mmCIF file of C-alpha atoms in Angstrom:
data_model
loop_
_atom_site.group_PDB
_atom_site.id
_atom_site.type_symbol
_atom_site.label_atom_id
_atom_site.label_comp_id
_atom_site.label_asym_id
_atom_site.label_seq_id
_atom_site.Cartn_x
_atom_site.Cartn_y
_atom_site.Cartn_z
ATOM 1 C CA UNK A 1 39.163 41.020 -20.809
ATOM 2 C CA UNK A 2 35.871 39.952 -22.231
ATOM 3 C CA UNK A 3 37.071 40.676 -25.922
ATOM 4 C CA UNK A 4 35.584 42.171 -28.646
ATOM 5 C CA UNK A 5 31.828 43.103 -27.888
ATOM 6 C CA UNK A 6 29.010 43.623 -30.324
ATOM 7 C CA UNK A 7 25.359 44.408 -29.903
ATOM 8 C CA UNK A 8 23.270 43.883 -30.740
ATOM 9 C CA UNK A 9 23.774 40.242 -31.587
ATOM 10 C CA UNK A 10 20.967 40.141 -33.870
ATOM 11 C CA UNK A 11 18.696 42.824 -35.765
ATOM 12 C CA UNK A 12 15.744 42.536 -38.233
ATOM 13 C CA UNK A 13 14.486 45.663 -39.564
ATOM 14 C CA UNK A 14 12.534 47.252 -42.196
ATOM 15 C CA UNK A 15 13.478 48.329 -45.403
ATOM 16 C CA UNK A 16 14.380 52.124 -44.980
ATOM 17 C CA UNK A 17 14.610 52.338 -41.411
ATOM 18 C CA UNK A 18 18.081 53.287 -39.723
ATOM 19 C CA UNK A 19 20.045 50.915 -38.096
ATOM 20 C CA UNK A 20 22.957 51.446 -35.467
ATOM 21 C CA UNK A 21 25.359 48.542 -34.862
ATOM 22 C CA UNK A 22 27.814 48.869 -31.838
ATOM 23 C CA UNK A 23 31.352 47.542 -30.712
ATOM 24 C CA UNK A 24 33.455 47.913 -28.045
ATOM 25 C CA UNK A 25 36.998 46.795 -28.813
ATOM 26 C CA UNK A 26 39.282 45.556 -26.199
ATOM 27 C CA UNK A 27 40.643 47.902 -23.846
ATOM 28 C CA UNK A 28 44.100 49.156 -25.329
ATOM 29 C CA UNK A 29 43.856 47.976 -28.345
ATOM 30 C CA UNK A 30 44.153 50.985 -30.673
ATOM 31 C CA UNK A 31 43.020 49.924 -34.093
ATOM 32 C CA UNK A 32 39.506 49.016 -35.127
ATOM 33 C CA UNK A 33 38.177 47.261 -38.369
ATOM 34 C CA UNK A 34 34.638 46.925 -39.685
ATOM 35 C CA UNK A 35 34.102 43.827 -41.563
ATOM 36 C CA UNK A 36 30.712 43.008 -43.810
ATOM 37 C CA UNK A 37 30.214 39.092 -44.784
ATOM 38 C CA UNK A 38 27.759 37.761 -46.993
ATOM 39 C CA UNK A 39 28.136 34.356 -48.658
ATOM 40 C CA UNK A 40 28.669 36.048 -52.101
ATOM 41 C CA UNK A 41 31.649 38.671 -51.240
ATOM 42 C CA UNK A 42 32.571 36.482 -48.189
ATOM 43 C CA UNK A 43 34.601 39.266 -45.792
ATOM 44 C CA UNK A 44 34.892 42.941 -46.488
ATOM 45 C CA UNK A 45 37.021 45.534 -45.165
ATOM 46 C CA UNK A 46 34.314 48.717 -44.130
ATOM 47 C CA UNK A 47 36.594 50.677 -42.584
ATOM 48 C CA UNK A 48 39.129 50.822 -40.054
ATOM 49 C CA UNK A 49 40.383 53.613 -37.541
ATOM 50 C CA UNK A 50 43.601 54.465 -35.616
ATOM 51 C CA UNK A 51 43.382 56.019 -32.275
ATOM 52 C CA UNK A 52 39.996 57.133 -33.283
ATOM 53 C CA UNK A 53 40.518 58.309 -36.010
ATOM 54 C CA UNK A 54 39.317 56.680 -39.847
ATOM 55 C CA UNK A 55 42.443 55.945 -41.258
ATOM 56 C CA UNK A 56 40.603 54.032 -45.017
ATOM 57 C CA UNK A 57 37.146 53.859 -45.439
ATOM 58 C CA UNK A 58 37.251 52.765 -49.132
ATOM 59 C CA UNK A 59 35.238 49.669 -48.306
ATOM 60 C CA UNK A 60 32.442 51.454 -47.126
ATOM 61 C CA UNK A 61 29.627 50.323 -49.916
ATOM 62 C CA UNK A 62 27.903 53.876 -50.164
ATOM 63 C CA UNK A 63 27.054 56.673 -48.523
ATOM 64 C CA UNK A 64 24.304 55.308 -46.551
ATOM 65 C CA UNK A 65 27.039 53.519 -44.556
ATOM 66 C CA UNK A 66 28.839 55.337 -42.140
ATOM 67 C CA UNK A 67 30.817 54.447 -38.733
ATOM 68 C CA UNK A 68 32.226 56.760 -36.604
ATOM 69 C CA UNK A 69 34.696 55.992 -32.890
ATOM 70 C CA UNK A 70 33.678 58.921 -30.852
ATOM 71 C CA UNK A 71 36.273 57.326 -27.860
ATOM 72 C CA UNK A 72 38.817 54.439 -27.747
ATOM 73 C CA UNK A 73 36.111 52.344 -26.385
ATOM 74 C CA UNK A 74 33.269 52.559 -28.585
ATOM 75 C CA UNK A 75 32.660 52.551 -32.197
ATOM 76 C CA UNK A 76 28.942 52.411 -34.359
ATOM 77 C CA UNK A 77 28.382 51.450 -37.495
ATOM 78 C CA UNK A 78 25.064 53.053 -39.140
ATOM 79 C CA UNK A 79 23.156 52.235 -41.923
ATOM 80 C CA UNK A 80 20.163 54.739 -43.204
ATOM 81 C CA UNK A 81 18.264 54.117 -44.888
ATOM 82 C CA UNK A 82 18.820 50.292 -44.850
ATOM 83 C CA UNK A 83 17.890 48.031 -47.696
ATOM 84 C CA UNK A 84 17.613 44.479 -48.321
ATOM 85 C CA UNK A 85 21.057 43.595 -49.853
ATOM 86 C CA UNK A 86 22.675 45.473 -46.830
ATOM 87 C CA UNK A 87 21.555 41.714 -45.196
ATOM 88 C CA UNK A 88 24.876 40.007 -43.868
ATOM 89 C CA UNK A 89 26.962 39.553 -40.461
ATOM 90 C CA UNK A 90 28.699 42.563 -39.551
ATOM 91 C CA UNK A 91 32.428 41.836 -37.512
ATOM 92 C CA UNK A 92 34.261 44.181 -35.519
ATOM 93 C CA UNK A 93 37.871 43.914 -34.545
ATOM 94 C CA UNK A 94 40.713 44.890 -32.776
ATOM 95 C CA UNK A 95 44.305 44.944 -32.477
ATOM 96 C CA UNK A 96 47.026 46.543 -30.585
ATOM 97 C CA UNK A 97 49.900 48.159 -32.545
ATOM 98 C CA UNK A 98 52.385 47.069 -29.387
ATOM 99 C CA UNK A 99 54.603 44.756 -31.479
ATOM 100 C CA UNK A 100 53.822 45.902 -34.802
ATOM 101 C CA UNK A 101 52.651 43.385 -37.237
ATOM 102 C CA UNK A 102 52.923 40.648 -35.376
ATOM 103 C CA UNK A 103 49.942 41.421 -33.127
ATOM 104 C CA UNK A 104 47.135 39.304 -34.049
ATOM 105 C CA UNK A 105 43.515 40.816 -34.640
ATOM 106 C CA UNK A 106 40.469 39.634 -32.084
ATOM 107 C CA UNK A 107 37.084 39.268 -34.183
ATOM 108 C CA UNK A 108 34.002 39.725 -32.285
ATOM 109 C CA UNK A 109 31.061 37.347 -32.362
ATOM 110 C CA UNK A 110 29.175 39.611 -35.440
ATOM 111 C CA UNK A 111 25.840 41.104 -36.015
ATOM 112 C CA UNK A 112 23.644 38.981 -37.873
ATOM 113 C CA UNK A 113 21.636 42.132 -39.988
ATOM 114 C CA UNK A 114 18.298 41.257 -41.855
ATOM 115 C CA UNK A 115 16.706 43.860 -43.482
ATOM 116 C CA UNK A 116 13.151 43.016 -44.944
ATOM 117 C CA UNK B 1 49.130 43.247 -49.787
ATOM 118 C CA UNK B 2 49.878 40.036 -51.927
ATOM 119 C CA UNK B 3 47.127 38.224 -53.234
ATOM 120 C CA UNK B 4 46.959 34.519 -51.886
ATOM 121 C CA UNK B 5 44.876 31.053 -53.518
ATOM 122 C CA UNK B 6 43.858 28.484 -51.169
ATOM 123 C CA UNK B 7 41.458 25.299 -52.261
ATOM 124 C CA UNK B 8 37.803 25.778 -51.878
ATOM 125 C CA UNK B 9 38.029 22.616 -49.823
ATOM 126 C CA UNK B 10 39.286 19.790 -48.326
ATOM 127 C CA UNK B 11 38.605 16.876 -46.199
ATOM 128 C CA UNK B 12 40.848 15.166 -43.300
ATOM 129 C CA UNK B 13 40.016 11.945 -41.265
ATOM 130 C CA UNK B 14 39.903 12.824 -37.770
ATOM 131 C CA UNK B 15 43.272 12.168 -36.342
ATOM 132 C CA UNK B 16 45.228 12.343 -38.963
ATOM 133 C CA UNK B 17 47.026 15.679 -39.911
ATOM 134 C CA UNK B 18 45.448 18.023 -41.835
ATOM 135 C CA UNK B 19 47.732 19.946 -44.450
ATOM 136 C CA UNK B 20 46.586 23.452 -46.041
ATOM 137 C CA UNK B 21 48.023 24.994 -48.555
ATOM 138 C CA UNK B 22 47.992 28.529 -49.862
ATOM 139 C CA UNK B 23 49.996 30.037 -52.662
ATOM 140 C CA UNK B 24 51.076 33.915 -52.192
ATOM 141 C CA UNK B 25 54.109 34.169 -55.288
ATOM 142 C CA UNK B 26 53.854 37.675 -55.371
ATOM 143 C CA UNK B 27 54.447 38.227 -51.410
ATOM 144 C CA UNK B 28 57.340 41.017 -50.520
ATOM 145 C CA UNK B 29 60.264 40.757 -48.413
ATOM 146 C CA UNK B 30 57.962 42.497 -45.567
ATOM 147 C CA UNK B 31 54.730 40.853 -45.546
ATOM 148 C CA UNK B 32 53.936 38.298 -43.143
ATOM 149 C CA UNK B 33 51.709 35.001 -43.836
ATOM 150 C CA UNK B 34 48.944 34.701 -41.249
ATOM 151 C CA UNK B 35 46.558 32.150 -41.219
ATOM 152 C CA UNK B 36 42.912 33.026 -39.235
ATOM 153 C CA UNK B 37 40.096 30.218 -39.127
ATOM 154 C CA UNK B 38 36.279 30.892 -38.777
ATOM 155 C CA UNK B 39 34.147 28.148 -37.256
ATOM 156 C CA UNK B 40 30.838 28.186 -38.310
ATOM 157 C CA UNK B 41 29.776 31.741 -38.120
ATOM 158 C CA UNK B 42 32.078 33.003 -35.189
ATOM 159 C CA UNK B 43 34.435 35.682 -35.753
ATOM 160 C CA UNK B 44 37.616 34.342 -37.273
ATOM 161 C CA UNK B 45 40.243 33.448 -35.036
ATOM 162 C CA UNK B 46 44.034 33.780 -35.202
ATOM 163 C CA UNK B 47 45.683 30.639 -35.679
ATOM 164 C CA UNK B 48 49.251 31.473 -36.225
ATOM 165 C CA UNK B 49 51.788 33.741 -38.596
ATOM 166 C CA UNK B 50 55.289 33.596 -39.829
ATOM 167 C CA UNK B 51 57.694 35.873 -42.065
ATOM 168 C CA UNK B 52 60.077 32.762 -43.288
ATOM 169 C CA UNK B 53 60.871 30.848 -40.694
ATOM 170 C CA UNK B 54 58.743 28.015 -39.884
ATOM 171 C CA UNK B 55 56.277 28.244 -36.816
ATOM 172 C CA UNK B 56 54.916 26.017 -34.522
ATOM 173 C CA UNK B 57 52.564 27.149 -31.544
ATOM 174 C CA UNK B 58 49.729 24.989 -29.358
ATOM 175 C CA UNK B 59 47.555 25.027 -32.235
ATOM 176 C CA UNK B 60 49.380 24.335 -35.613
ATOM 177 C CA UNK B 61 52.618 24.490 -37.525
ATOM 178 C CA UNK B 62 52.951 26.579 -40.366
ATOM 179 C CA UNK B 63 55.742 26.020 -43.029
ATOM 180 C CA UNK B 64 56.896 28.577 -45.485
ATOM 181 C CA UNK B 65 58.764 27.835 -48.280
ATOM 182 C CA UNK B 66 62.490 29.171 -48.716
ATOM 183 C CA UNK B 67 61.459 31.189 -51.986
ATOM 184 C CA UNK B 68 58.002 32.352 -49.450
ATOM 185 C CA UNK B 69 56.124 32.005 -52.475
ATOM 186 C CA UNK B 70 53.871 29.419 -50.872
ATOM 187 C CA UNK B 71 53.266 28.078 -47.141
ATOM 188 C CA UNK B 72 50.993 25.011 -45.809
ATOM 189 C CA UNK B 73 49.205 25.275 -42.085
ATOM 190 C CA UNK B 74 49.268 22.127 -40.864
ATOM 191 C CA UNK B 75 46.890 20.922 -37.414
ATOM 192 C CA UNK B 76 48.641 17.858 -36.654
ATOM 193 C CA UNK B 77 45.685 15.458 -35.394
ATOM 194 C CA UNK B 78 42.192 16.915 -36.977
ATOM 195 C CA UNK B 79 40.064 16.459 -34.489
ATOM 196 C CA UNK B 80 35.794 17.518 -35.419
ATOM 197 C CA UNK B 81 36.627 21.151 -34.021
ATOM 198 C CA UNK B 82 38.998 21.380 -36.633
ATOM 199 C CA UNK B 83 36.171 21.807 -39.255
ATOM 200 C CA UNK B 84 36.045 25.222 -40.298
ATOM 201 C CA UNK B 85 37.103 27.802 -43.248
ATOM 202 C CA UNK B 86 40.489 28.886 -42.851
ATOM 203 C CA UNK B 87 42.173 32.198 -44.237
ATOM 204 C CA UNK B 88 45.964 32.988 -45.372
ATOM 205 C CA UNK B 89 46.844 36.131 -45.797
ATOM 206 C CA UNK B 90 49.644 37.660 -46.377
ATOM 207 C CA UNK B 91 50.007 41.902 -44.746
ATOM 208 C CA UNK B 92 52.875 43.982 -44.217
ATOM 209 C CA UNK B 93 52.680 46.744 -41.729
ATOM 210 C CA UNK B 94 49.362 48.267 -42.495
ATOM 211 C CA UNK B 95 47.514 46.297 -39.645
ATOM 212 C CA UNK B 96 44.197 45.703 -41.882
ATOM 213 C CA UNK B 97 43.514 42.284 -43.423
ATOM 214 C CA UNK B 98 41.980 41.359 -46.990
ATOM 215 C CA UNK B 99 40.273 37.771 -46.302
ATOM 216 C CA UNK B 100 40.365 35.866 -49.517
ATOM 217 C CA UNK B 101 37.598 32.774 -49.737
ATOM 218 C CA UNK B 102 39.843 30.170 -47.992
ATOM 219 C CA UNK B 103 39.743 26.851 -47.453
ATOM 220 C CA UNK B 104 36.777 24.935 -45.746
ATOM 221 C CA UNK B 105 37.973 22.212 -44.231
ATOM 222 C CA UNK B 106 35.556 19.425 -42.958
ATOM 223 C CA UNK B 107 37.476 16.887 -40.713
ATOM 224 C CA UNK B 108 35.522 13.540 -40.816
ATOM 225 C CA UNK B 109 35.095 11.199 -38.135
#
């Protein structure tokens, strides 16, 4: 498997303008967690789903944040309108619930977001 | 999920073993200690995890204390690749992780 895969890996847009970041987990793996880091909060919790589904979402900032898994293999995170502070790397993961806790989580390589 | 306090930093000589702490005294009987390390600005990786037994794998040991109030990850000859922050965190069964700030660790040659 190729692991966790983001795109894009890099994005620099304007103030106000939407912006759509991607991931596709690894195949069979059925949990999926957003992650926001910025060198002042270091790494957030977004969101996360199960099967699909968003299971806590208290991390998400605001409500110009949303994400949404419309199959097991693809998930978007969206930003609009986007702002300058929404600036950081954004991480997806995922993990398999085969073995229950012990399973370890597989980060992918982040989006680096600048919003000017 | 218990909080855990790791050292901003440290510093190793290359070669030599590399011992990181992390205090989680208000862990439950069900949360596990995993430790996750981010080099540079990669996604973290997983390193390793235990309950209360100690733990060894290919890439470090990792020794809880018998109360589990505290463990240390140890990488047992630092090599440059080593450098890098690294996370404990302690979970139960929820499957998310809270990252604290860990510990950046710059091995020196």
């Amino acid at each position: 498997d190729a692991g966790v895969i983001q795109s894009p890996r890099h994005e620099v847009t304007e103030m106000g303008q939407e912006v759509t970041l991607r991931c596709k987990p690894i195949s069979g793996h059925d949990y999926l967690f957003w992650y926001r880091q910025t060198m002042m909060r270091g790494l957030e919790l977004l969101i996360y789903f199960n099967n699909n589904v968003p299971i806590d979402d208290s991390g998400m900032p605001e409500d110009r944040f949303s994400a949404k898994m419309p199959n097991a293999s693809f998930s978007t995170l969206k930003i609009q309108p986007s702002e300058p502070r929404d600036s950081a790397v954004y991480f997806c993961a995922s993990r398999s619930s085969t073995g229950g806790a012990l399973t370890e989580a597989f980060f992918g390589q982040g989006t680096r977001l600048t919003v000017v | 999920d218990a909080k855990t306090t790791q050292p901003p930093s440290m510093d190793c000589a290359e070669g030599r073993a590399a011992n990181l702490p992390c205090n989680h005294s208000t862990i439950s009987g069900n949360e596990y200690v995993y430790w996750y390390r981010q080099i540079h600005s990669q996604g973290p990786q997983y390193i390793i995890h235990g309950l209360k037994n100690n733990e060894t794998n290919e890439m470090a040991s990792l020794i809880i204390t018998e109360d589990r109030k505290s463990s240390t990850l140890i990488l047992p000859h630092a090599t440059l690749r080593d450098t890098a922050v690294y996370y404990c965190i302690a979970s139960s069964g929820t499957y998310k992780y809270i990252f604290g700030t860990g510990t950046r660790l710059k091995v020196l040659a």
